[in-house]
Amino acid sequence: MKTKRHGAVVGLIAAGALLLTACGSDNNAGTGGTSSAAASGTAVECGGKAKLNAEGSSAQKNAIDTFIQAYKAKCSGADLAYNPSGSGSGVKNFNAGQVDFAGSDSALSKDKGEVEAAAKRCATGPAWHLPLVFGPVALGYKLEGVKDLVLNGEVTAKIFNGTVKKWNAPEIKALNSGATLPDKDIKVVYRSDEAGTTDNFQKYLKIASKGAWTQGDGKQFKGGVGEGKEKSAGVAQAAGSVDGAITYVELSFAQDNKLSIAKIDAGQGAVELTNETVGKAIDGAKLKGEGNDLVLDLDSIYGTTASGAYPLLLATYEIVCSKGYDADTAKAIRAFLTVAATDGQAGLVDAGYAPLPKAFQDKVLAAIKAIA
């Protein structure tokens, strides 16, 4: 697990509504089912299945590592194995009953039959989406001599669909007055595996590009240009090794590979990816799911023109059965997710994520309690 991050993340969402209360350190709850108080005052009923299995989003891998550490500290003898195979693979294997829950950076698709397949897998109730992590997505690039770059939704779309091919193209120059931009080819790096990060990025482009992105969205990249690499680590490593490269990737991976990060101009001036700008964007998130199915409507974030809001984010979900687990599995899942939504959130800043906003934390805990 990563334990330290670049200064842009240290202190991320460090005040206000996005902070969780300080977490407790008691570690006296064993797998026999003894209760202990979590950071929010919520009781964690440990016990049930000794080792859970989950799979999915590589973007949330570092967050899951943080959650596992908190879970093992809170519930002695408990563990969880997480395979960061990508959101698409995680959803497929959850729906096939091969893992206890899935991690995904986008909601299940009704059009692709994922909602129906999940309900069939759960047998006695629908699947729920529980947003446990918000993560900024960086436009990470490597360009010798250029450390301060501004892009907007329209130009970013044109880069990732091949319309803008050179770093000194007029469209980029117009956003970077006074900057010396090289006459160098832009080398796009994209996720080749199915990824919720790709889905969120393409949804952002569709909304923020003023019609420049016509390729659609989904977990497969549809821009038609560039070089594909698997998983978040793969695209970040590839972009970091080639001068002139650009990719879309979660902030922690951009930092790990020493990529420069573009500012985004959504109409109110260039906005840097910082604690404050991410917090302003998250404040605008709305729910579109019903009841305990906490699907987020992020369109208002992607299309925001609010001053000082960084608009390119993803929400990481844990996709679980609302009903249908055996008693031991349900008990362990409730325990793990309760710890993740409380004590585990305290470690997310250092792992490169934004902790769960308090408004969503209460909703998530209510949904977790209702899992049967």
XYZ file of C-alpha atoms in Angstrom:
372
model
C 0.000 0.000 0.000
C 1.231 3.465 -0.809
C 1.814 5.505 2.324
C 2.953 8.883 1.029
C 1.797 11.118 -1.798
C 2.777 14.293 -3.583
C 1.892 17.589 -1.908
C -1.098 18.080 -4.209
C -2.823 15.264 -2.390
C -1.497 15.584 1.132
C -4.298 17.282 2.953
C -6.770 16.504 0.152
C -10.248 17.410 1.319
C -8.649 18.218 4.654
C -11.425 20.300 6.107
C -15.129 20.923 6.017
C -17.854 18.473 5.119
C -15.504 16.032 3.455
C -13.602 15.206 6.595
C -14.534 12.195 8.636
C -14.142 12.274 12.384
C -10.875 10.978 13.766
C -10.815 7.207 13.738
C -10.564 5.080 16.845
C -7.734 2.669 17.377
C -9.364 -0.045 19.447
C -8.640 -3.513 18.169
C -10.589 -5.783 20.460
C -13.226 -7.100 18.070
C -12.547 -10.674 17.061
C -14.196 -12.839 14.459
C -16.563 -14.166 17.075
C -18.901 -11.243 16.457
C -17.999 -8.780 19.222
C -18.960 -5.187 18.479
C -16.509 -2.311 18.481
C -17.002 1.381 17.774
C -15.911 2.657 14.374
C -14.790 6.205 13.649
C -18.333 7.440 13.154
C -19.639 5.706 16.265
C -21.086 2.921 14.142
C -20.727 -0.551 15.634
C -18.772 -3.085 13.589
C -20.100 -6.618 14.036
C -17.082 -8.715 13.125
C -17.368 -12.365 12.249
C -18.753 -14.553 9.505
C -16.693 -15.629 6.516
C -13.008 -15.444 7.429
C -11.747 -14.369 4.002
C -13.817 -12.452 1.492
C -13.016 -12.320 -2.220
C -13.530 -9.300 -4.437
C -12.392 -8.188 -7.875
C -12.546 -5.241 -10.206
C -11.357 -1.660 -10.559
C -7.606 -1.225 -10.574
C -8.229 2.455 -9.899
C -9.415 1.624 -6.388
C -6.666 -0.903 -5.638
C -4.743 1.404 -3.298
C -7.972 2.357 -1.528
C -8.909 -1.296 -1.055
C -5.455 -1.958 0.398
C -6.150 0.793 2.923
C -9.556 -0.685 3.735
C -8.101 -4.169 4.192
C -5.506 -2.873 6.619
C -8.224 -1.159 8.670
C -10.462 -4.246 8.482
C -7.756 -6.583 9.747
C -6.978 -4.168 12.574
C -10.631 -3.909 13.565
C -11.622 -7.580 13.109
C -8.894 -9.959 14.244
C -8.468 -12.926 11.913
C -10.548 -11.388 9.108
C -9.167 -10.738 5.624
C -10.138 -9.893 2.063
C -8.400 -10.798 -1.201
C -8.814 -8.232 -3.977
C -7.883 -8.815 -7.613
C -7.480 -5.489 -9.492
C -8.445 -6.992 -12.844
C -10.430 -3.973 -14.038
C -14.041 -2.906 -13.599
C -15.336 -4.929 -16.540
C -13.803 -8.171 -15.337
C -14.917 -7.535 -11.776
C -18.534 -7.015 -12.806
C -18.505 -10.124 -15.004
C -17.120 -12.310 -12.239
C -19.473 -10.847 -9.633
C -22.418 -11.569 -11.887
C -21.086 -15.096 -12.376
C -20.972 -15.617 -8.613
C -17.193 -16.043 -8.529
C -16.513 -13.195 -6.075
C -18.410 -11.768 -3.108
C -18.556 -8.229 -4.484
C -17.134 -6.162 -7.335
C -15.246 -2.898 -7.460
C -16.256 -0.639 -10.333
C -15.649 2.942 -11.405
C -18.969 3.068 -13.225
C -22.467 1.814 -12.539
C -23.864 -1.401 -13.947
C -25.197 -0.960 -17.477
C -28.844 -1.796 -18.048
C -28.321 -1.739 -21.820
C -25.562 -4.354 -21.580
C -27.667 -6.592 -19.366
C -25.443 -6.094 -16.332
C -28.279 -4.945 -14.053
C -30.394 -7.985 -14.927
C -27.428 -10.350 -14.615
C -26.563 -8.952 -11.193
C -30.145 -9.369 -9.979
C -30.107 -12.974 -11.196
C -26.819 -13.616 -9.383
C -28.190 -12.129 -6.178
C -31.374 -14.196 -6.631
C -33.547 -12.557 -3.969
C -32.811 -8.866 -4.510
C -31.088 -6.380 -6.825
C -27.446 -5.352 -6.664
C -26.624 -2.064 -4.984
C -23.921 0.484 -5.799
C -22.087 1.813 -2.734
C -19.745 4.761 -3.497
C -16.834 4.413 -1.082
C -14.133 6.481 -2.792
C -14.012 9.598 -4.905
C -10.913 9.930 -7.043
C -9.698 12.743 -9.271
C -8.613 11.674 -12.742
C -5.484 13.401 -13.983
C -4.651 14.337 -17.548
C -1.102 13.111 -17.078
C 1.515 13.944 -19.660
C 5.236 13.894 -20.293
C 6.529 16.737 -22.416
C 10.091 17.936 -22.087
C 10.256 21.601 -21.130
C 6.509 21.944 -20.482
C 5.423 21.591 -16.866
C 2.510 24.019 -16.890
C -0.173 23.051 -19.407
C -3.812 24.083 -19.705
C -6.451 22.048 -21.546
C -10.237 22.161 -21.740
C -12.903 19.612 -22.563
C -13.012 20.461 -26.266
C -9.269 20.315 -26.874
C -8.871 17.202 -24.733
C -11.528 15.478 -26.839
C -9.715 16.480 -30.019
C -6.458 15.085 -28.669
C -8.000 11.749 -27.717
C -9.893 11.310 -30.997
C -6.910 12.281 -33.124
C -8.163 15.632 -34.429
C -5.330 17.504 -32.696
C -2.075 15.702 -33.415
C 0.733 18.109 -32.469
C 1.626 19.697 -29.148
C 2.007 23.087 -30.852
C -1.403 22.882 -32.541
C -3.310 26.208 -32.599
C -6.010 24.826 -30.299
C -3.456 24.084 -27.572
C -1.579 27.344 -28.140
C -4.787 29.307 -27.630
C -5.118 27.917 -24.115
C -1.423 28.412 -23.253
C -0.574 31.959 -24.205
C 3.134 32.674 -23.839
C 4.111 29.023 -23.452
C 6.721 27.449 -25.715
C 5.144 24.300 -27.108
C 7.288 21.875 -29.158
C 6.540 20.755 -32.696
C 6.148 17.213 -31.496
C 3.603 14.472 -32.106
C 1.080 13.829 -29.356
C 1.235 10.200 -28.270
C -2.050 9.116 -26.728
C -1.980 6.247 -24.235
C -5.331 4.684 -23.316
C -6.702 1.771 -21.303
C -6.932 -1.327 -23.509
C -8.912 -3.335 -20.944
C -12.485 -2.553 -19.962
C -12.282 0.153 -17.326
C -14.636 2.375 -15.388
C -11.958 5.065 -15.618
C -12.356 5.019 -19.401
C -16.135 5.171 -19.068
C -15.958 8.201 -16.759
C -13.378 9.915 -18.945
C -15.431 9.461 -22.118
C -18.587 10.640 -20.349
C -16.676 13.739 -19.299
C -15.553 14.329 -22.878
C -19.073 13.872 -24.224
C -20.440 16.505 -21.854
C -17.536 18.953 -21.656
C -16.291 18.967 -25.271
C -19.046 21.070 -26.871
C -19.699 18.388 -29.461
C -16.057 17.601 -30.265
C -16.385 14.079 -28.809
C -18.836 12.038 -30.857
C -17.350 8.615 -30.154
C -19.614 7.851 -27.200
C -18.772 6.390 -23.803
C -18.404 2.973 -22.219
C -15.638 0.946 -20.595
C -13.777 0.437 -23.881
C -11.849 3.407 -25.260
C -13.433 4.603 -28.500
C -11.123 7.392 -29.607
C -9.490 5.323 -32.310
C -5.959 6.641 -31.768
C -2.944 5.914 -29.614
C -1.476 2.930 -27.825
C -3.436 0.777 -25.407
C -2.112 -0.543 -22.117
C -3.790 -2.609 -19.435
C -4.748 -1.242 -16.050
C -4.011 2.114 -14.447
C -0.397 1.236 -13.698
C 0.144 0.197 -17.308
C -1.015 3.442 -18.908
C 0.824 5.583 -16.367
C 4.071 3.679 -16.848
C 3.774 3.864 -20.636
C 3.084 7.601 -20.621
C 5.935 8.210 -18.218
C 8.415 6.478 -20.509
C 7.723 8.411 -23.736
C 8.276 12.121 -24.355
C 5.150 13.635 -25.893
C 2.749 11.177 -24.267
C -0.582 11.935 -22.600
C -3.061 9.709 -20.796
C -6.018 9.803 -18.446
C -5.329 8.078 -15.138
C -6.084 8.279 -11.435
C -4.021 10.859 -9.607
C -2.010 8.407 -7.506
C -0.736 6.570 -10.592
C 0.186 9.833 -12.332
C 2.214 10.831 -9.291
C 3.889 7.437 -8.974
C 5.172 7.784 -12.530
C 6.146 11.465 -12.193
C 3.760 12.655 -14.884
C 2.964 16.343 -15.216
C -0.713 17.101 -14.695
C -2.647 19.462 -16.939
C -4.913 22.135 -15.539
C -8.479 22.171 -16.854
C -10.285 25.304 -18.032
C -14.039 24.740 -17.853
C -14.846 28.330 -18.749
C -13.847 30.109 -15.548
C -10.087 29.948 -15.936
C -7.472 27.233 -15.526
C -8.096 24.977 -12.521
C -5.312 22.940 -10.963
C -6.009 19.538 -9.431
C -5.811 20.322 -5.696
C -7.624 19.531 -2.455
C -9.816 22.612 -2.728
C -10.775 22.199 -6.381
C -11.645 18.524 -5.972
C -13.735 19.350 -2.905
C -15.731 21.975 -4.796
C -16.513 19.477 -7.541
C -17.583 16.718 -5.141
C -19.926 19.128 -3.403
C -21.951 19.201 -6.622
C -22.480 15.429 -6.868
C -26.094 14.235 -6.864
C -27.713 10.829 -6.487
C -29.852 9.285 -9.212
C -30.222 5.808 -7.726
C -33.241 4.878 -5.624
C -33.308 3.835 -1.995
C -30.078 2.106 -0.975
C -28.831 1.874 -4.570
C -26.522 4.887 -4.410
C -25.760 5.543 -8.073
C -24.326 9.019 -8.554
C -25.290 11.503 -11.249
C -21.946 13.046 -12.149
C -23.104 14.951 -15.231
C -23.339 18.168 -13.258
C -19.683 17.770 -12.283
C -18.435 16.940 -15.774
C -20.205 19.964 -17.233
C -19.545 22.364 -14.395
C -18.507 25.940 -15.028
C -18.274 26.701 -11.307
C -15.250 28.761 -10.418
C -12.439 26.734 -8.927
C -13.995 23.273 -9.452
C -11.904 20.482 -10.991
C -14.420 18.602 -13.159
C -12.719 15.318 -14.008
C -13.526 12.820 -11.250
C -14.668 9.265 -10.888
C -16.651 7.626 -8.123
C -15.586 4.168 -7.087
C -18.393 1.777 -6.204
C -18.516 -1.509 -4.383
C -21.262 -3.513 -6.097
C -22.967 -5.869 -3.667
C -26.091 -7.989 -3.442
C -28.822 -6.333 -1.422
C -30.012 -9.832 -0.511
C -29.053 -13.397 -1.325
C -25.802 -13.982 0.548
C -25.454 -16.806 3.022
C -25.411 -15.574 6.623
C -21.626 -15.807 7.115
C -20.826 -13.962 3.886
C -23.376 -11.233 4.562
C -21.988 -10.663 8.061
C -18.413 -10.378 6.830
C -19.371 -8.070 3.951
C -21.248 -5.772 6.330
C -18.236 -5.700 8.643
C -15.715 -4.993 5.887
C -17.806 -2.281 4.247
C -18.614 -0.625 7.573
C -14.914 -0.388 8.390
C -14.190 0.833 4.839
C -16.797 3.581 5.147
C -15.507 4.741 8.540
C -12.007 3.940 9.846
C -10.750 3.045 6.373
C -11.566 6.484 4.974
C -8.923 8.068 7.189
C -6.139 6.496 5.114
C -7.417 7.530 1.694
C -5.723 10.921 1.563
C -2.261 9.356 1.748
C -3.302 6.804 -0.872
C -4.200 9.531 -3.367
C -7.999 9.655 -3.048
C -10.674 11.959 -1.673
C -12.475 10.602 1.409
C -16.199 9.942 1.297
C -18.199 13.147 1.802
C -20.105 13.079 5.093
C -23.439 13.397 3.303
C -22.746 10.161 1.431
C -21.143 8.389 4.380
C -24.428 8.321 6.274
C -26.292 6.981 3.229
C -23.650 4.321 2.610
C -23.735 3.125 6.211
C -27.525 2.828 6.096
C -27.286 0.725 2.925
C -24.553 -1.501 4.382
C -26.666 -2.176 7.450
C -29.522 -3.319 5.174
C -27.459 -5.946 3.281
C -28.881 -9.416 3.951
